[in-house]
RNA sequence: AGAUCCGUAGCUCAGCCUGGUUAGAGCACUACACUGAUAAUGUAGGGGUCAGCAGUUCAAAUCUGCUCGGGUCUACCA
């Protein structure tokens, strides 16, 4: 453009890269390095202290106008002279301003320095403009000869030398001295470091072999869309983006250990061969020896040449493989290229490499395809033809660009196929503070020690149920303890409870299984819940959601089985004869336990097996030696009764409400109460409740449950909008209607219920409100102690009549005697004789419930007496009585 | 820097996809109760600006955008 710019400001954080070929890339130039007060300042006086530099705007132009502008080399040396550059890259035109979009004006001056040999972006733009490439740093990390005083110095401290002087500082000093540095300052920035030694890494331009994966990018993207990713976002986001921006797969590795790249080429690189099989290599080796080349001791004309060649071929690792010299078509020697194959290639080739190549010479199956490949091996009995693609694989999310990619790439390349249908990309196990576990930081939890102290199953259960596999897990031993106590403890307790009574009664599931219809409702309920559980757990497992599956099992064991079924059924196990009802209880609980251990077996392989074996040892229902040899449970929908499960939920809620009312008025559960009142909003609800009212009565110790029908004006109701139904209809008027409804009188609610609709005036407009657009629930029953949850409201009659009080005394008494029995170490079945000395009131109470008491405490006699020998003092409802309990016989 | 996940009670997590008016559970804590499953159990209580800001909407933990904080990956460790 004819103008000459004296200086351009350039920012770099790595001065050492300045030395080779200093070129600049600009997108725009901004004056942010100059303070406003310096504009048109005194150009003869520069105040170094205030850093106010005089400056003046001469002209404005965009960075693109500087494109191709030549500039004076910053640090000219012998080794980076234009002549040397020309000799390395003929026709190169260095020292020009280049443009690229990766430079922004947000940081620095908008001009950066680029070194094509030291980074991918730099390399790309350098290549585009043809500025040549220079490597002034050798493979040890030192400057090469010919860069003046810097020659031979390490650009970073690679030897951990105490005397190391940062060459970058010296370069900065030199630039400063030559008045070529505008400002030098310390700056913290990210620099890549070796993951193992923490030493700084240098980018280095090397020749490499690539697989042209970009050629099949579209195919890989399309195939990826058919893979079921867990979680989805990793497949669409992290992996999807990765594929969209994929570059060719660099197959070369410059290491010692690994698979040698099977390519031999002539020194000038004009002829080369890629060996596919050992047989081919053998053939080529023979040819080469024949042509007069010597590979190790394989020489033409030797008697035992075949043996020598076999010996050489028997180990194709480095360094032996590099002794093999092949011959090119034109008769030149070919040496193996020094590179190794990326180990990730091996991992990605796993599905096929593990079976080996088929014998393609017969061409039995036509061209190579996944079908043919696995067909071939299937015929040889090695593997099923359906073995590919894999149903699912799982690995850490850090494998997205590793194993997940290589499997996908190779399957796409070879067979136009996915390598796996589902992939679970696990999150990481972090320490309890959310940091990655690292040996260096010492925050690693030793898995073997954890398993030693808490058991593999508790550890597994914790890992699986605490967080979805793809979420990171904050590992905390407290969580394992909780699992032990909460889940395994409860399950084992339940089993022990079962075993205790099953042993007493000699239950071994020898009776025919009682048909469902003949089992009591509570048994049908737990079995219904059990089969619903099987359904849900199976669905979760099929959806690769083991966390959901585990949590469902946990919830069932704790909430339904232990704290409801067993608690409510306890009496059935210890009371009475070995009747049909008792057998039903045993069978039902047994079936639950047996199914649970089968369901949990994949997550908890040892505990489930132990429990299964204990159960099965008695009943012999299975001939299998292990729970893992038994099929996974299959839900039988004929067991599932949704209405039953719903009403049991009602029973649980109602009981919980009554118990909370008892608590509120401080009447203990052992004190019987007369009645509970439940308003029912519709006939279905009443039917549902009536069918489980015996359970509620027993659970909360009340004599009767009464129902108040919906039209009973006794109940106070409340109304609120059904937001989902009304929202669409009303839109902005929603608020007004909501306010209106909250002000509804009991009469208005009753009117709406009766008519099914009601006319309203909302913001001056008429509106017909339908019953279905509202939600009505009972709020209060005046004069009663009430509690509510959702649509359910219960009221409790808290009057304790003398009769009820007497029964309460009797129950207290039973409880005390049971404790004495237990303390005395009596067997569950021991009969006893009881003598009591009590105040008159209590004596009357106990006497009137004598049959009940004797039945409960297995007493053959209950006598009231004033003269007693060995006595125990007990307290019942703040009154003291004396008792004597002796074992009969 | 880019990509992605996460952020809800002291702790671990549900709820979010598909917006609906008192945001749940377990643990821990406190109190009370229960006691032939007892190293178990029940009931109740305290504890939340749903990371923050803005937007969309009659209505936002939920949808959108931005910001902050944390994790992970970004091409020669496996």
GROMACS .gro file of N, CA and C in nm, chain A residues 800-872:
model
  219
  800UNK      N    1  -6.125  -4.124   7.541
  800UNK     CA    2  -6.089  -4.253   7.598
  800UNK      C    3  -6.194  -4.290   7.700
  801UNK      N    4  -6.282  -4.383   7.662
  801UNK     CA    5  -6.387  -4.428   7.755
  801UNK      C    6  -6.326  -4.523   7.857
  802UNK      N    7  -6.395  -4.549   7.968
  802UNK     CA    8  -6.342  -4.645   8.068
  802UNK      C    9  -6.315  -4.781   8.005
  803UNK      N   10  -6.399  -4.825   7.915
  803UNK     CA   11  -6.377  -4.955   7.850
  803UNK      C   12  -6.246  -4.953   7.770
  804UNK      N   13  -6.230  -4.844   7.697
  804UNK     CA   14  -6.108  -4.835   7.617
  804UNK      C   15  -5.985  -4.827   7.707
  805UNK      N   16  -5.999  -4.758   7.817
  805UNK     CA   17  -5.887  -4.746   7.909
  805UNK      C   18  -5.849  -4.882   7.965
  806UNK      N   19  -5.953  -4.960   8.002
  806UNK     CA   20  -5.927  -5.094   8.056
  806UNK      C   21  -5.852  -5.178   7.954
  807UNK      N   22  -5.894  -5.168   7.829
  807UNK     CA   23  -5.826  -5.245   7.726
  807UNK      C   24  -5.682  -5.197   7.709
  808UNK      N   25  -5.665  -5.068   7.724
  808UNK     CA   26  -5.530  -5.011   7.718
  808UNK      C   27  -5.442  -5.069   7.828
  809UNK      N   28  -5.501  -5.080   7.947
  809UNK     CA   29  -5.425  -5.140   8.057
  809UNK      C   30  -5.385  -5.282   8.022
  810UNK      N   31  -5.483  -5.356   7.969
  810UNK     CA   32  -5.455  -5.496   7.935
  810UNK      C   33  -5.340  -5.505   7.836
  811UNK      N   34  -5.342  -5.417   7.739
  811UNK     CA   35  -5.236  -5.420   7.638
  811UNK      C   36  -5.100  -5.385   7.697
  812UNK      N   37  -5.102  -5.288   7.786
  812UNK     CA   38  -4.977  -5.253   7.853
  812UNK      C   39  -4.924  -5.372   7.931
  813UNK      N   40  -5.017  -5.438   7.996
  813UNK     CA   41  -4.980  -5.552   8.078
  813UNK      C   42  -4.917  -5.663   7.993
  814UNK      N   43  -4.981  -5.691   7.881
  814UNK     CA   44  -4.928  -5.793   7.790
  814UNK      C   45  -4.785  -5.756   7.751
  815UNK      N   46  -4.771  -5.630   7.717
  815UNK     CA   47  -4.639  -5.582   7.675
  815UNK      C   48  -4.533  -5.605   7.783
  816UNK      N   49  -4.570  -5.577   7.910
  816UNK     CA   50  -4.472  -5.593   8.019
  816UNK      C   51  -4.438  -5.741   8.040
  817UNK      N   52  -4.542  -5.824   8.033
  817UNK     CA   53  -4.517  -5.967   8.054
  817UNK      C   54  -4.428  -6.023   7.942
  818UNK      N   55  -4.454  -5.976   7.821
  818UNK     CA   56  -4.371  -6.022   7.709
  818UNK      C   57  -4.225  -5.989   7.736
  819UNK      N   58  -4.204  -5.870   7.790
  819UNK     CA   59  -4.067  -5.827   7.818
  819UNK      C   60  -4.004  -5.917   7.924
  820UNK      N   61  -4.087  -5.950   8.027
  820UNK     CA   62  -4.037  -6.037   8.133
  820UNK      C   63  -4.001  -6.174   8.075
  821UNK      N   64  -4.089  -6.225   7.993
  821UNK     CA   65  -4.063  -6.354   7.927
  821UNK      C   66  -3.929  -6.351   7.855
  822UNK      N   67  -3.912  -6.243   7.784
  822UNK     CA   68  -3.790  -6.233   7.704
  822UNK      C   69  -3.667  -6.223   7.792
  823UNK      N   70  -3.679  -6.137   7.895
  823UNK     CA   71  -3.565  -6.119   7.986
  823UNK      C   72  -3.531  -6.249   8.057
  824UNK      N   73  -3.635  -6.329   8.085
  824UNK     CA   74  -3.611  -6.454   8.157
  824UNK      C   75  -3.555  -6.561   8.065
  825UNK      N   76  -3.553  -6.530   7.938
  825UNK     CA   77  -3.494  -6.625   7.842
  825UNK      C   78  -3.585  -6.739   7.807
  826UNK      N   79  -3.718  -6.718   7.819
  826UNK     CA   80  -3.812  -6.825   7.783
  826UNK      C   81  -3.812  -6.845   7.632
  827UNK      N   82  -3.841  -6.968   7.594
  827UNK     CA   83  -3.857  -6.995   7.452
  827UNK      C   84  -3.988  -6.934   7.404
  828UNK      N   85  -3.995  -6.912   7.273
  828UNK     CA   86  -4.116  -6.852   7.216
  828UNK      C   87  -4.241  -6.935   7.247
  829UNK      N   88  -4.219  -7.066   7.264
  829UNK     CA   89  -4.334  -7.155   7.278
  829UNK      C   90  -4.362  -7.194   7.423
  830UNK      N   91  -4.280  -7.149   7.515
  830UNK     CA   92  -4.300  -7.188   7.656
  830UNK      C   93  -4.433  -7.136   7.709
  831UNK      N   94  -4.503  -7.222   7.784
  831UNK     CA   95  -4.626  -7.179   7.850
  831UNK      C   96  -4.589  -7.126   7.988
  832UNK      N   97  -4.668  -7.031   8.040
  832UNK     CA   98  -4.633  -6.973   8.171
  832UNK      C   99  -4.754  -6.966   8.262
  833UNK      N  100  -4.725  -6.950   8.392
  833UNK     CA  101  -4.827  -6.927   8.494
  833UNK      C  102  -4.799  -6.788   8.550
  834UNK      N  103  -4.904  -6.707   8.563
  834UNK     CA  104  -4.884  -6.570   8.606
  834UNK      C  105  -4.968  -6.537   8.728
  835UNK      N  106  -4.904  -6.471   8.827
  835UNK     CA  107  -4.976  -6.420   8.944
  835UNK      C  108  -4.956  -6.269   8.947
  836UNK      N  109  -5.063  -6.199   8.984
  836UNK     CA  110  -5.057  -6.054   8.984
  836UNK      C  111  -5.110  -5.998   9.114
  837UNK      N  112  -5.041  -5.893   9.162
  837UNK     CA  113  -5.093  -5.818   9.276
  837UNK      C  114  -5.102  -5.673   9.231
  838UNK      N  115  -5.227  -5.621   9.218
  838UNK     CA  116  -5.243  -5.488   9.160
  838UNK      C  117  -5.351  -5.411   9.231
  839UNK      N  118  -5.354  -5.277   9.217
  839UNK     CA  119  -5.464  -5.199   9.274
  839UNK      C  120  -5.596  -5.245   9.214
  840UNK      N  121  -5.701  -5.218   9.285
  840UNK     CA  122  -5.832  -5.271   9.246
  840UNK      C  123  -5.870  -5.235   9.103
  841UNK      N  124  -5.853  -5.108   9.065
  841UNK     CA  125  -5.893  -5.064   8.931
  841UNK      C  126  -5.824  -5.144   8.822
  842UNK      N  127  -5.696  -5.157   8.839
  842UNK     CA  128  -5.620  -5.231   8.739
  842UNK      C  129  -5.659  -5.378   8.737
  843UNK      N  130  -5.678  -5.433   8.858
  843UNK     CA  131  -5.717  -5.574   8.866
  843UNK      C  132  -5.845  -5.596   8.786
  844UNK      N  133  -5.941  -5.506   8.800
  844UNK     CA  134  -6.065  -5.518   8.724
  844UNK      C  135  -6.040  -5.513   8.574
  845UNK      N  136  -5.957  -5.417   8.534
  845UNK     CA  137  -5.926  -5.405   8.391
  845UNK      C  138  -5.867  -5.534   8.338
  846UNK      N  139  -5.768  -5.587   8.411
  846UNK     CA  140  -5.699  -5.706   8.364
  846UNK      C  141  -5.792  -5.826   8.364
  847UNK      N  142  -5.873  -5.833   8.469
  847UNK     CA  143  -5.964  -5.947   8.480
  847UNK      C  144  -6.062  -5.949   8.364
  848UNK      N  145  -6.107  -5.831   8.322
  848UNK     CA  146  -6.205  -5.830   8.214
  848UNK      C  147  -6.142  -5.865   8.079
  849UNK      N  148  -6.011  -5.864   8.070
  849UNK     CA  149  -5.946  -5.902   7.944
  849UNK      C  150  -5.860  -6.027   7.962
  850UNK      N  151  -5.901  -6.109   8.059
  850UNK     CA  152  -5.818  -6.224   8.096
  850UNK      C  153  -5.790  -6.317   7.978
  851UNK      N  154  -5.892  -6.349   7.902
  851UNK     CA  155  -5.874  -6.441   7.790
  851UNK      C  156  -5.775  -6.385   7.689
  852UNK      N  157  -5.798  -6.259   7.659
  852UNK     CA  158  -5.709  -6.192   7.563
  852UNK      C  159  -5.564  -6.197   7.612
  853UNK      N  160  -5.547  -6.164   7.741
  853UNK     CA  161  -5.411  -6.158   7.797
  853UNK      C  162  -5.345  -6.296   7.792
  854UNK      N  163  -5.416  -6.396   7.840
  854UNK     CA  164  -5.358  -6.530   7.844
  854UNK      C  165  -5.319  -6.578   7.705
  855UNK      N  166  -5.405  -6.545   7.610
  855UNK     CA  167  -5.379  -6.584   7.473
  855UNK      C  168  -5.248  -6.521   7.423
  856UNK      N  169  -5.233  -6.394   7.455
  856UNK     CA  170  -5.118  -6.320   7.404
  856UNK      C  171  -4.986  -6.365   7.466
  857UNK      N  172  -4.991  -6.392   7.595
  857UNK     CA  173  -4.864  -6.420   7.664
  857UNK      C  174  -4.842  -6.569   7.686
  858UNK      N  175  -4.925  -6.651   7.622
  858UNK     CA  176  -4.916  -6.797   7.635
  858UNK      C  177  -4.920  -6.841   7.781
  859UNK      N  178  -5.019  -6.782   7.854
  859UNK     CA  179  -5.032  -6.816   7.996
  859UNK      C  180  -5.141  -6.920   8.014
  860UNK      N  181  -5.113  -7.020   8.096
  860UNK     CA  182  -5.216  -7.119   8.125
  860UNK      C  183  -5.303  -7.074   8.242
  861UNK      N  184  -5.248  -6.980   8.321
  861UNK     CA  185  -5.330  -6.925   8.429
  861UNK      C  186  -5.289  -6.782   8.457
  862UNK      N  187  -5.389  -6.704   8.498
  862UNK     CA  188  -5.364  -6.566   8.540
  862UNK      C  189  -5.441  -6.547   8.670
  863UNK      N  190  -5.367  -6.540   8.779
  863UNK     CA  191  -5.433  -6.531   8.909
  863UNK      C  192  -5.403  -6.399   8.974
  864UNK      N  193  -5.503  -6.349   9.047
  864UNK     CA  194  -5.485  -6.225   9.122
  864UNK      C  195  -5.471  -6.262   9.268
  865UNK      N  196  -5.366  -6.216   9.332
  865UNK     CA  197  -5.336  -6.262   9.466
  865UNK      C  198  -5.269  -6.152   9.545
  866UNK      N  199  -5.277  -6.164   9.676
  866UNK     CA  200  -5.210  -6.065   9.760
  866UNK      C  201  -5.086  -6.121   9.825
  867UNK      N  202  -5.063  -6.250   9.810
  867UNK     CA  203  -4.945  -6.310   9.871
  867UNK      C  204  -4.860  -6.374   9.761
  868UNK      N  205  -4.746  -6.314   9.740
  868UNK     CA  206  -4.662  -6.366   9.633
  868UNK      C  207  -4.519  -6.382   9.679
  869UNK      N  208  -4.453  -6.485   9.625
  869UNK     CA  209  -4.314  -6.512   9.663
  869UNK      C  210  -4.221  -6.425   9.578
  870UNK      N  211  -4.157  -6.486   9.480
  870UNK     CA  212  -4.065  -6.411   9.393
  870UNK      C  213  -4.146  -6.316   9.306
  871UNK      N  214  -4.119  -6.188   9.319
  871UNK     CA  215  -4.201  -6.095   9.244
  871UNK      C  216  -4.117  -6.000   9.160
  872UNK      N  217  -4.182  -5.947   9.056
  872UNK     CA  218  -4.122  -5.843   8.974
  872UNK      C  219  -4.216  -5.723   8.980
   0.00000   0.00000   0.00000
